[in-house]
């Protein structure tokens, strides 16, 4: 228990010093009596202070060694019915005083003593705390009693136990909640500041659904922290609206620790997001196995920079990320003055920046990052623009659904890429209400696609039934192999050479009338009518740079074709990614601050979601006579990550 200052009630005269002292004594006696009723077998009353009142006062005064000694004296003098409860309390006080051997000794003695219900909970708490210190997380959580079952004086031990148990990342939410409770027990300024910084880092890493589910109805302190994070995300890039929201927050949470500099940080970050960049750092892999991809993004970025006549006072620094520590590299460019970072390109490098808590200026990552149980939520300054196959698969799912097809099958390569694409399609289509009736895989290097297509269409089952019937009747009989008839659409994931083998097999096995949808990977990016006639009718989503005819008159694309003609064919999509990344430096903040606004980019129609993912609404095309032509406009969809 920690002392609470007495305040006069409204309309009542302030009490005298003597009255205050008397009331404090009564309050302490009453609290101690409540403790004893649970902890020491009910041997005290409100009129007769319990025997452990002195121990509790010593705890409140921070004299933990003396408090533990007092509990041991009480245990030595008590009858067997209450001695164990006092020793359980002593064990926890020893833990508070970091005397683990003494705590273990008392717990050992408790094995032969009788305990009350509260005494049992106190002993279990001490054992849980010791297990947590030894990183036996499962044991600690199993032993940990409900906080309501222990005396209030031991709440600090309960908080410490949860902080240790959840420090392994198993529950960021519970770790944040424990840190919020710990603030009430810290008196030393530096310790409190360090805990608040760690608390802010914890709550900032929570996902939006976690925050929404953890908010309380009453204005408790933890809900106040959650709402601060929520406002920071909701009003990123809109400092005026954020300031208004914070004014309301301060009224609801008066005296909240978040007012101690954290609200100021949120406003400063929001202002920074809309402040024009003065020094841009472009982080890309420019050597090693990803050198050509990195160079294509760099060239598209630089071409757009020059084409758009960027203010010559803005500095551009281009850095190779290969074989460099991601966190040190990022911190170095920021230390040298970079106030906006574009990149990195590789997922592993982005994950390293997030894990290292390095992102502290607006950063446009050029790949996707997804939080998980062992990966924290992305920081508020991190944006994501990605050419992700999973994103495109989700876009295809939306296209199929809104085209009126509710029963689909999927065929993908039998590798990690194919599995990720298949899973993304299935999840998105199922969430919309559709059914994936069958999912088949083909060998990525196969030249014969008949077997996986038979599996996809249940042709193999039909053949088996016919064969079984012939063996059964032992006579020659006419029969016709049939495919399943409940398929509305086919999702085909693969690259151009694979699609040219799959599509003819679908026709051969009587699925020519079923619409086939694919991601952009089905198209090599260069017209090849003789080879692509085999995939006529396939509908796919791609970026405007590649399939939009009007783009051929775009000035930047003409310049790129003139100076980079030899490499444009194979890397057009990466050139487009670089060009859009350059355009988003000045646009990502306003797009984030104004939900629903869009920018017509080269990789798609771009918008920024509340979680800072840049969505790409693709252009739909269909192969006809071997050429990619614009398809009829589909319903709006976005090749972004799924809602968090």
CSV table of N, CA, C and O in Angstrom, one decimal, residues 320-431:
chain,number,residue,atom,x,y,z
A,320,UNK,N,24.9,2.4,-50.7
A,320,UNK,CA,24.8,1.0,-50.9
A,320,UNK,C,24.7,0.3,-49.5
A,320,UNK,O,25.4,0.5,-48.6
A,321,UNK,N,23.6,-0.5,-49.4
A,321,UNK,CA,23.3,-1.2,-48.1
A,321,UNK,C,24.0,-2.5,-47.9
A,321,UNK,O,23.9,-3.1,-46.9
A,322,UNK,N,24.6,-3.1,-49.0
A,322,UNK,CA,25.1,-4.4,-48.9
A,322,UNK,C,26.3,-4.5,-47.9
A,322,UNK,O,27.2,-3.7,-47.9
A,323,UNK,N,26.3,-5.6,-47.1
A,323,UNK,CA,27.3,-5.9,-46.1
A,323,UNK,C,27.5,-4.8,-45.1
A,323,UNK,O,28.6,-4.5,-44.6
A,324,UNK,N,26.4,-4.1,-44.8
A,324,UNK,CA,26.5,-3.0,-43.8
A,324,UNK,C,25.4,-3.3,-42.7
A,324,UNK,O,24.4,-3.8,-43.0
A,325,UNK,N,25.7,-2.9,-41.5
A,325,UNK,CA,24.8,-3.0,-40.4
A,325,UNK,C,23.7,-2.0,-40.7
A,325,UNK,O,23.9,-0.8,-40.8
A,326,UNK,N,22.4,-2.5,-40.8
A,326,UNK,CA,21.3,-1.6,-41.1
A,326,UNK,C,21.1,-0.5,-40.2
A,326,UNK,O,20.9,0.7,-40.6
A,327,UNK,N,21.1,-0.8,-38.9
A,327,UNK,CA,20.9,0.2,-37.9
A,327,UNK,C,22.0,1.3,-37.9
A,327,UNK,O,21.7,2.5,-37.9
A,328,UNK,N,23.2,0.9,-37.9
A,328,UNK,CA,24.4,1.8,-37.9
A,328,UNK,C,24.3,2.7,-39.2
A,328,UNK,O,24.6,3.9,-39.2
A,329,UNK,N,24.0,2.0,-40.3
A,329,UNK,CA,23.9,2.8,-41.6
A,329,UNK,C,22.8,3.9,-41.5
A,329,UNK,O,23.0,5.0,-41.9
A,330,UNK,N,21.7,3.5,-41.0
A,330,UNK,CA,20.5,4.4,-40.9
A,330,UNK,C,20.9,5.6,-40.0
A,330,UNK,O,20.7,6.8,-40.3
A,331,UNK,N,21.4,5.2,-38.8
A,331,UNK,CA,21.8,6.3,-37.9
A,331,UNK,C,22.8,7.2,-38.4
A,331,UNK,O,22.8,8.4,-38.2
A,332,UNK,N,23.7,6.6,-39.3
A,332,UNK,CA,24.8,7.5,-39.9
A,332,UNK,C,24.3,8.5,-40.8
A,332,UNK,O,24.7,9.7,-40.8
A,333,UNK,N,23.3,8.1,-41.7
A,333,UNK,CA,22.8,9.1,-42.7
A,333,UNK,C,21.9,10.1,-42.0
A,333,UNK,O,21.9,11.3,-42.4
A,334,UNK,N,21.2,9.7,-40.9
A,334,UNK,CA,20.5,10.7,-40.2
A,334,UNK,C,21.4,11.7,-39.5
A,334,UNK,O,21.2,12.9,-39.4
A,335,UNK,N,22.5,11.2,-38.9
A,335,UNK,CA,23.5,12.0,-38.2
A,335,UNK,C,24.1,13.0,-39.2
A,335,UNK,O,24.5,14.1,-38.8
A,336,UNK,N,24.2,12.6,-40.4
A,336,UNK,CA,24.8,13.5,-41.5
A,336,UNK,C,23.7,14.5,-42.1
A,336,UNK,O,24.0,15.2,-43.0
A,337,UNK,N,22.5,14.5,-41.5
A,337,UNK,CA,21.6,15.5,-41.9
A,337,UNK,C,20.4,15.0,-42.7
A,337,UNK,O,19.5,15.8,-43.0
A,338,UNK,N,20.3,13.7,-43.0
A,338,UNK,CA,19.1,13.3,-43.8
A,338,UNK,C,17.9,13.4,-42.9
A,338,UNK,O,17.8,12.9,-41.8
A,339,UNK,N,16.8,14.1,-43.5
A,339,UNK,CA,15.6,14.2,-42.8
A,339,UNK,C,14.4,13.4,-43.5
A,339,UNK,O,13.3,13.5,-43.1
A,340,UNK,N,14.8,12.7,-44.6
A,340,UNK,CA,13.8,11.8,-45.2
A,340,UNK,C,14.7,10.7,-45.8
A,340,UNK,O,15.7,10.9,-46.5
A,341,UNK,N,14.3,9.4,-45.6
A,341,UNK,CA,15.0,8.3,-46.1
A,341,UNK,C,14.1,7.5,-47.0
A,341,UNK,O,12.9,7.2,-46.7
A,342,UNK,N,14.6,7.1,-48.2
A,342,UNK,CA,13.9,6.2,-49.1
A,342,UNK,C,14.7,4.9,-49.1
A,342,UNK,O,15.9,4.8,-49.3
A,343,UNK,N,14.0,3.8,-48.9
A,343,UNK,CA,14.6,2.5,-48.8
A,343,UNK,C,14.5,2.0,-47.3
A,343,UNK,O,14.0,2.7,-46.5
A,344,UNK,N,15.1,0.9,-47.0
A,344,UNK,CA,15.8,-0.1,-47.9
A,344,UNK,C,14.8,-0.8,-48.8
A,344,UNK,O,13.6,-0.7,-48.7
A,345,UNK,N,15.4,-1.6,-49.7
A,345,UNK,CA,14.7,-2.4,-50.7
A,345,UNK,C,14.4,-3.8,-50.2
A,345,UNK,O,13.3,-4.4,-50.5
A,346,UNK,N,15.3,-4.4,-49.4
A,346,UNK,CA,15.1,-5.8,-49.0
A,346,UNK,C,14.3,-5.9,-47.7
A,346,UNK,O,14.5,-5.1,-46.8
A,347,UNK,N,13.5,-6.9,-47.6
A,347,UNK,CA,12.7,-7.1,-46.4
A,347,UNK,C,13.5,-7.3,-45.1
A,347,UNK,O,13.2,-6.8,-44.1
A,348,UNK,N,14.6,-8.1,-45.3
A,348,UNK,CA,15.4,-8.4,-44.1
A,348,UNK,C,16.1,-7.1,-43.5
A,348,UNK,O,16.2,-6.9,-42.3
A,349,UNK,N,16.4,-6.2,-44.4
A,349,UNK,CA,17.0,-4.9,-43.9
A,349,UNK,C,16.0,-4.0,-43.2
A,349,UNK,O,16.3,-3.4,-42.2
A,350,UNK,N,14.8,-4.0,-43.8
A,350,UNK,CA,13.7,-3.3,-43.2
A,350,UNK,C,13.4,-3.8,-41.8
A,350,UNK,O,13.2,-3.1,-40.8
A,351,UNK,N,13.3,-5.1,-41.7
A,351,UNK,CA,13.0,-5.8,-40.4
A,351,UNK,C,14.1,-5.5,-39.4
A,351,UNK,O,13.8,-5.3,-38.2
A,352,UNK,N,15.3,-5.4,-39.8
A,352,UNK,CA,16.4,-5.1,-38.9
A,352,UNK,C,16.3,-3.6,-38.4
A,352,UNK,O,16.6,-3.4,-37.2
A,353,UNK,N,15.9,-2.7,-39.2
A,353,UNK,CA,15.7,-1.3,-38.8
A,353,UNK,C,14.5,-1.2,-37.7
A,353,UNK,O,14.7,-0.5,-36.7
A,354,UNK,N,13.5,-2.0,-38.0
A,354,UNK,CA,12.3,-2.0,-37.0
A,354,UNK,C,12.7,-2.6,-35.7
A,354,UNK,O,12.5,-2.0,-34.6
A,355,UNK,N,13.4,-3.7,-35.8
A,355,UNK,CA,13.8,-4.4,-34.6
A,355,UNK,C,14.8,-3.6,-33.8
A,355,UNK,O,14.8,-3.6,-32.5
A,356,UNK,N,15.6,-2.8,-34.5
A,356,UNK,CA,16.6,-2.0,-33.8
A,356,UNK,C,16.1,-0.6,-33.4
A,356,UNK,O,16.8,0.2,-32.8
A,357,UNK,N,14.8,-0.4,-33.6
A,357,UNK,CA,14.2,0.9,-33.2
A,357,UNK,C,14.9,2.1,-33.7
A,357,UNK,O,15.1,3.1,-33.0
A,358,UNK,N,15.3,2.0,-35.0
A,358,UNK,CA,16.2,3.0,-35.6
A,358,UNK,C,15.5,4.1,-36.3
A,358,UNK,O,16.0,5.2,-36.5
A,359,UNK,N,14.3,3.8,-36.8
A,359,UNK,CA,13.6,4.8,-37.7
A,359,UNK,C,13.0,5.9,-36.8
A,359,UNK,O,12.1,5.8,-36.1
A,360,UNK,N,13.6,7.1,-37.0
A,360,UNK,CA,13.2,8.3,-36.3
A,360,UNK,C,13.0,9.5,-37.2
A,360,UNK,O,12.9,10.6,-36.7
A,361,UNK,N,13.1,9.3,-38.5
A,361,UNK,CA,12.7,10.4,-39.5
A,361,UNK,C,11.8,9.7,-40.5
A,361,UNK,O,11.8,8.5,-40.6
A,362,UNK,N,11.0,10.5,-41.2
A,362,UNK,CA,10.1,9.9,-42.2
A,362,UNK,C,10.9,9.0,-43.2
A,362,UNK,O,11.9,9.4,-43.7
A,363,UNK,N,10.4,7.8,-43.3
A,363,UNK,CA,11.1,6.8,-44.1
A,363,UNK,C,10.2,6.0,-45.0
A,363,UNK,O,9.2,5.5,-44.5
A,364,UNK,N,10.5,5.9,-46.3
A,364,UNK,CA,9.6,5.2,-47.2
A,364,UNK,C,10.4,3.9,-47.6
A,364,UNK,O,11.3,3.9,-48.5
A,365,UNK,N,10.0,2.8,-46.9
A,365,UNK,CA,10.6,1.5,-47.3
A,365,UNK,C,10.0,1.0,-48.6
A,365,UNK,O,8.8,1.2,-48.9
A,366,UNK,N,10.9,0.4,-49.4
A,366,UNK,CA,10.5,-0.1,-50.7
A,366,UNK,C,10.2,-1.6,-50.7
A,366,UNK,O,10.5,-2.3,-51.7
A,367,UNK,N,9.6,-2.1,-49.6
A,367,UNK,CA,9.1,-3.4,-49.5
A,367,UNK,C,8.1,-3.5,-48.4
A,367,UNK,O,8.0,-2.5,-47.7
A,368,UNK,N,7.5,-4.6,-48.2
A,368,UNK,CA,6.5,-4.8,-47.2
A,368,UNK,C,7.1,-5.3,-45.9
A,368,UNK,O,8.1,-6.0,-45.8
A,369,UNK,N,6.5,-4.8,-44.8
A,369,UNK,CA,6.9,-5.3,-43.4
A,369,UNK,C,5.6,-5.6,-42.7
A,369,UNK,O,4.7,-4.8,-42.6
A,370,UNK,N,5.6,-6.9,-42.2
A,370,UNK,CA,4.4,-7.3,-41.5
A,370,UNK,C,4.7,-7.7,-40.0
A,370,UNK,O,5.6,-8.5,-39.8
A,371,UNK,N,4.0,-7.0,-39.0
A,371,UNK,CA,4.3,-7.4,-37.6
A,371,UNK,C,3.7,-8.8,-37.3
A,371,UNK,O,2.8,-9.3,-38.0
A,372,UNK,N,4.2,-9.4,-36.3
A,372,UNK,CA,3.7,-10.7,-35.9
A,372,UNK,C,4.0,-10.9,-34.4
A,372,UNK,O,4.4,-9.9,-33.7
A,373,UNK,N,3.8,-12.1,-33.9
A,373,UNK,CA,4.0,-12.3,-32.4
A,373,UNK,C,5.4,-12.0,-32.0
A,373,UNK,O,5.6,-11.5,-30.9
A,374,UNK,N,6.4,-12.2,-32.8
A,374,UNK,CA,7.8,-12.0,-32.5
A,374,UNK,C,8.4,-10.8,-33.3
A,374,UNK,O,9.6,-10.6,-33.3
A,375,UNK,N,7.5,-10.0,-33.9
A,375,UNK,CA,8.0,-8.9,-34.7
A,375,UNK,C,7.2,-7.7,-34.3
A,375,UNK,O,5.9,-7.7,-34.4
A,376,UNK,N,7.8,-6.6,-33.8
A,376,UNK,CA,7.0,-5.4,-33.3
A,376,UNK,C,6.3,-4.7,-34.5
A,376,UNK,O,6.6,-4.9,-35.7
A,377,UNK,N,5.3,-3.9,-34.1
A,377,UNK,CA,4.6,-3.1,-35.1
A,377,UNK,C,5.6,-2.1,-35.7
A,377,UNK,O,6.5,-1.7,-35.0
A,378,UNK,N,5.4,-1.7,-36.9
A,378,UNK,CA,6.3,-0.7,-37.5
A,378,UNK,C,6.2,0.6,-36.8
A,378,UNK,O,5.1,1.0,-36.4
A,379,UNK,N,7.3,1.4,-36.8
A,379,UNK,CA,7.2,2.7,-36.1
A,379,UNK,C,6.4,3.7,-36.9
A,379,UNK,O,6.1,3.5,-38.1
A,380,UNK,N,5.9,4.7,-36.3
A,380,UNK,CA,5.0,5.7,-36.9
A,380,UNK,C,5.6,6.4,-38.1
A,380,UNK,O,4.9,6.9,-39.0
A,381,UNK,N,6.9,6.5,-38.1
A,381,UNK,CA,7.6,7.2,-39.2
A,381,UNK,C,7.9,6.4,-40.4
A,381,UNK,O,8.4,6.9,-41.4
A,382,UNK,N,7.5,5.1,-40.4
A,382,UNK,CA,7.8,4.2,-41.5
A,382,UNK,C,6.7,4.0,-42.4
A,382,UNK,O,5.6,3.6,-42.0
A,383,UNK,N,6.9,4.3,-43.7
A,383,UNK,CA,5.9,4.1,-44.7
A,383,UNK,C,6.3,2.9,-45.6
A,383,UNK,O,7.5,2.6,-45.6
A,384,UNK,N,5.4,2.2,-46.2
A,384,UNK,CA,5.8,1.1,-47.0
A,384,UNK,C,5.2,1.2,-48.4
A,384,UNK,O,3.9,1.2,-48.6
A,385,UNK,N,6.0,1.1,-49.4
A,385,UNK,CA,5.6,1.1,-50.9
A,385,UNK,C,6.2,-0.2,-51.4
A,385,UNK,O,7.5,-0.3,-51.5
A,386,UNK,N,5.4,-1.2,-51.8
A,386,UNK,CA,6.0,-2.5,-52.2
A,386,UNK,C,5.4,-3.0,-53.5
A,386,UNK,O,4.2,-2.7,-53.8
A,387,UNK,N,6.2,-3.7,-54.2
A,387,UNK,CA,5.7,-4.5,-55.3
A,387,UNK,C,5.7,-6.0,-54.9
A,387,UNK,O,6.4,-6.8,-55.3
A,388,UNK,N,4.7,-6.3,-54.0
A,388,UNK,CA,4.6,-7.5,-53.3
A,388,UNK,C,3.7,-8.5,-54.0
A,388,UNK,O,2.6,-8.1,-54.3
A,389,UNK,N,4.1,-9.7,-54.3
A,389,UNK,CA,3.2,-10.7,-54.9
A,389,UNK,C,2.0,-11.0,-54.1
A,389,UNK,O,0.9,-11.3,-54.6
A,390,UNK,N,2.2,-11.1,-52.7
A,390,UNK,CA,1.1,-11.3,-51.8
A,390,UNK,C,0.1,-10.2,-51.9
A,390,UNK,O,-1.1,-10.4,-51.9
A,391,UNK,N,0.5,-9.0,-52.0
A,391,UNK,CA,-0.4,-7.8,-52.2
A,391,UNK,C,-1.2,-8.0,-53.5
A,391,UNK,O,-2.4,-7.8,-53.5
A,392,UNK,N,-0.5,-8.4,-54.6
A,392,UNK,CA,-1.2,-8.5,-55.8
A,392,UNK,C,-2.2,-9.7,-55.8
A,392,UNK,O,-3.3,-9.6,-56.4
A,393,UNK,N,-1.9,-10.8,-55.1
A,393,UNK,CA,-2.8,-11.9,-54.9
A,393,UNK,C,-4.0,-11.5,-54.2
A,393,UNK,O,-5.2,-11.9,-54.6
A,394,UNK,N,-3.9,-10.6,-53.2
A,394,UNK,CA,-5.1,-10.1,-52.5
A,394,UNK,C,-5.9,-9.2,-53.4
A,394,UNK,O,-7.2,-9.2,-53.4
A,395,UNK,N,-5.3,-8.5,-54.3
A,395,UNK,CA,-6.0,-7.6,-55.3
A,395,UNK,C,-6.7,-8.5,-56.3
A,395,UNK,O,-7.9,-8.2,-56.6
A,396,UNK,N,-6.1,-9.6,-56.7
A,396,UNK,CA,-6.8,-10.5,-57.6
A,396,UNK,C,-8.0,-11.1,-56.9
A,396,UNK,O,-9.1,-11.3,-57.5
A,397,UNK,N,-7.9,-11.5,-55.6
A,397,UNK,CA,-9.1,-12.0,-54.9
A,397,UNK,C,-10.2,-11.0,-54.9
A,397,UNK,O,-11.4,-11.4,-55.1
A,398,UNK,N,-9.9,-9.8,-54.7
A,398,UNK,CA,-11.0,-8.8,-54.7
A,398,UNK,C,-11.6,-8.6,-56.1
A,398,UNK,O,-12.8,-8.5,-56.3
A,399,UNK,N,-10.7,-8.7,-57.1
A,399,UNK,CA,-11.2,-8.6,-58.5
A,399,UNK,C,-12.2,-9.7,-58.8
A,399,UNK,O,-13.3,-9.5,-59.4
A,400,UNK,N,-11.8,-10.9,-58.5
A,400,UNK,CA,-12.6,-12.1,-58.8
A,400,UNK,C,-14.0,-12.0,-58.1
A,400,UNK,O,-15.0,-12.2,-58.6
A,401,UNK,N,-13.9,-11.6,-56.8
A,401,UNK,CA,-15.1,-11.5,-56.0
A,401,UNK,C,-16.1,-10.5,-56.6
A,401,UNK,O,-17.3,-10.7,-56.7
A,402,UNK,N,-15.6,-9.3,-56.8
A,402,UNK,CA,-16.4,-8.2,-57.3
A,402,UNK,C,-16.8,-8.4,-58.7
A,402,UNK,O,-17.7,-7.7,-59.2
A,403,UNK,N,-16.2,-9.3,-59.4
A,403,UNK,CA,-16.6,-9.6,-60.8
A,403,UNK,C,-17.8,-10.6,-60.7
A,403,UNK,O,-18.3,-11.1,-61.8
A,404,UNK,N,-18.2,-11.0,-59.5
A,404,UNK,CA,-19.3,-11.9,-59.3
A,404,UNK,C,-19.0,-13.4,-59.2
A,404,UNK,O,-19.9,-14.2,-59.3
A,405,UNK,N,-17.8,-13.7,-59.0
A,405,UNK,CA,-17.4,-15.1,-58.9
A,405,UNK,C,-17.1,-15.5,-57.4
A,405,UNK,O,-16.2,-14.9,-56.8
A,406,UNK,N,-17.8,-16.5,-56.9
A,406,UNK,CA,-17.7,-16.8,-55.5
A,406,UNK,C,-17.1,-18.2,-55.2
A,406,UNK,O,-16.9,-18.5,-54.0
A,407,UNK,N,-16.8,-19.0,-56.2
A,407,UNK,CA,-16.2,-20.3,-56.0
A,407,UNK,C,-15.0,-20.4,-56.9
A,407,UNK,O,-15.1,-20.4,-58.2
A,408,UNK,N,-13.8,-20.4,-56.3
A,408,UNK,CA,-12.6,-20.4,-57.1
A,408,UNK,C,-11.7,-21.5,-56.8
A,408,UNK,O,-11.8,-22.2,-55.8
A,409,UNK,N,-10.7,-21.8,-57.7
A,409,UNK,CA,-9.7,-22.7,-57.5
A,409,UNK,C,-8.4,-22.0,-57.7
A,409,UNK,O,-8.3,-20.9,-58.4
A,410,UNK,N,-7.3,-22.5,-57.2
A,410,UNK,CA,-6.0,-21.8,-57.3
A,410,UNK,C,-4.9,-22.8,-57.7
A,410,UNK,O,-4.9,-23.9,-57.1
A,411,UNK,N,-4.0,-22.4,-58.6
A,411,UNK,CA,-2.9,-23.2,-58.9
A,411,UNK,C,-1.6,-22.3,-58.9
A,411,UNK,O,-1.6,-21.2,-59.5
A,412,UNK,N,-0.6,-22.8,-58.1
A,412,UNK,CA,0.6,-22.0,-57.9
A,412,UNK,C,1.8,-22.9,-57.9
A,412,UNK,O,1.7,-24.1,-57.7
A,413,UNK,N,3.0,-22.3,-58.0
A,413,UNK,CA,4.2,-23.1,-57.9
A,413,UNK,C,4.4,-23.7,-56.6
A,413,UNK,O,3.9,-23.2,-55.5
A,414,UNK,N,5.1,-24.9,-56.5
A,414,UNK,CA,5.3,-25.6,-55.3
A,414,UNK,C,6.6,-25.1,-54.6
A,414,UNK,O,7.4,-25.9,-54.2
A,415,UNK,N,6.7,-23.8,-54.4
A,415,UNK,CA,7.9,-23.3,-53.7
A,415,UNK,C,7.4,-22.3,-52.7
A,415,UNK,O,6.2,-22.0,-52.6
A,416,UNK,N,8.3,-21.6,-52.0
A,416,UNK,CA,7.9,-20.7,-51.0
A,416,UNK,C,7.1,-19.5,-51.5
A,416,UNK,O,6.1,-19.1,-51.0
A,417,UNK,N,7.6,-19.0,-52.7
A,417,UNK,CA,6.9,-17.9,-53.4
A,417,UNK,C,5.4,-18.3,-53.7
A,417,UNK,O,4.5,-17.6,-53.4
A,418,UNK,N,5.2,-19.5,-54.2
A,418,UNK,CA,3.9,-20.0,-54.6
A,418,UNK,C,3.0,-20.2,-53.3
A,418,UNK,O,1.8,-19.9,-53.4
A,419,UNK,N,3.6,-20.7,-52.2
A,419,UNK,CA,2.8,-20.9,-51.0
A,419,UNK,C,2.4,-19.6,-50.4
A,419,UNK,O,1.2,-19.4,-50.0
A,420,UNK,N,3.3,-18.6,-50.4
A,420,UNK,CA,2.9,-17.3,-49.9
A,420,UNK,C,1.8,-16.6,-50.7
A,420,UNK,O,0.8,-16.0,-50.2
A,421,UNK,N,1.9,-16.7,-52.0
A,421,UNK,CA,0.9,-16.2,-52.9
A,421,UNK,C,-0.5,-16.9,-52.7
A,421,UNK,O,-1.5,-16.3,-52.7
A,422,UNK,N,-0.4,-18.2,-52.7
A,422,UNK,CA,-1.6,-19.0,-52.5
A,422,UNK,C,-2.3,-18.7,-51.2
A,422,UNK,O,-3.5,-18.5,-51.1
A,423,UNK,N,-1.5,-18.6,-50.1
A,423,UNK,CA,-2.1,-18.3,-48.8
A,423,UNK,C,-2.7,-16.9,-48.8
A,423,UNK,O,-3.8,-16.7,-48.2
A,424,UNK,N,-2.1,-15.9,-49.4
A,424,UNK,CA,-2.6,-14.6,-49.4
A,424,UNK,C,-3.9,-14.5,-50.2
A,424,UNK,O,-4.9,-13.9,-49.8
A,425,UNK,N,-4.0,-15.3,-51.3
A,425,UNK,CA,-5.2,-15.3,-52.1
A,425,UNK,C,-6.3,-16.0,-51.3
A,425,UNK,O,-7.5,-15.5,-51.3
A,426,UNK,N,-6.0,-17.1,-50.7
A,426,UNK,CA,-7.0,-17.8,-50.0
A,426,UNK,C,-7.6,-17.0,-48.8
A,426,UNK,O,-8.8,-16.9,-48.7
A,427,UNK,N,-6.7,-16.4,-48.1
A,427,UNK,CA,-7.2,-15.6,-46.9
A,427,UNK,C,-8.1,-14.4,-47.4
A,427,UNK,O,-9.1,-14.2,-46.8
A,428,UNK,N,-7.6,-13.7,-48.4
A,428,UNK,CA,-8.4,-12.6,-48.9
A,428,UNK,C,-9.7,-13.0,-49.5
A,428,UNK,O,-10.8,-12.4,-49.2
A,429,UNK,N,-9.8,-14.0,-50.3
A,429,UNK,CA,-11.0,-14.5,-50.9
A,429,UNK,C,-12.0,-15.0,-49.9
A,429,UNK,O,-13.2,-14.8,-50.0
A,430,UNK,N,-11.4,-15.8,-48.9
A,430,UNK,CA,-12.3,-16.3,-47.9
A,430,UNK,C,-12.9,-15.2,-47.0
A,430,UNK,O,-14.1,-15.2,-46.6
A,431,UNK,N,-12.1,-14.2,-46.7
A,431,UNK,CA,-12.6,-13.1,-45.9
A,431,UNK,C,-13.7,-12.3,-46.6
A,431,UNK,O,-14.5,-11.7,-45.9
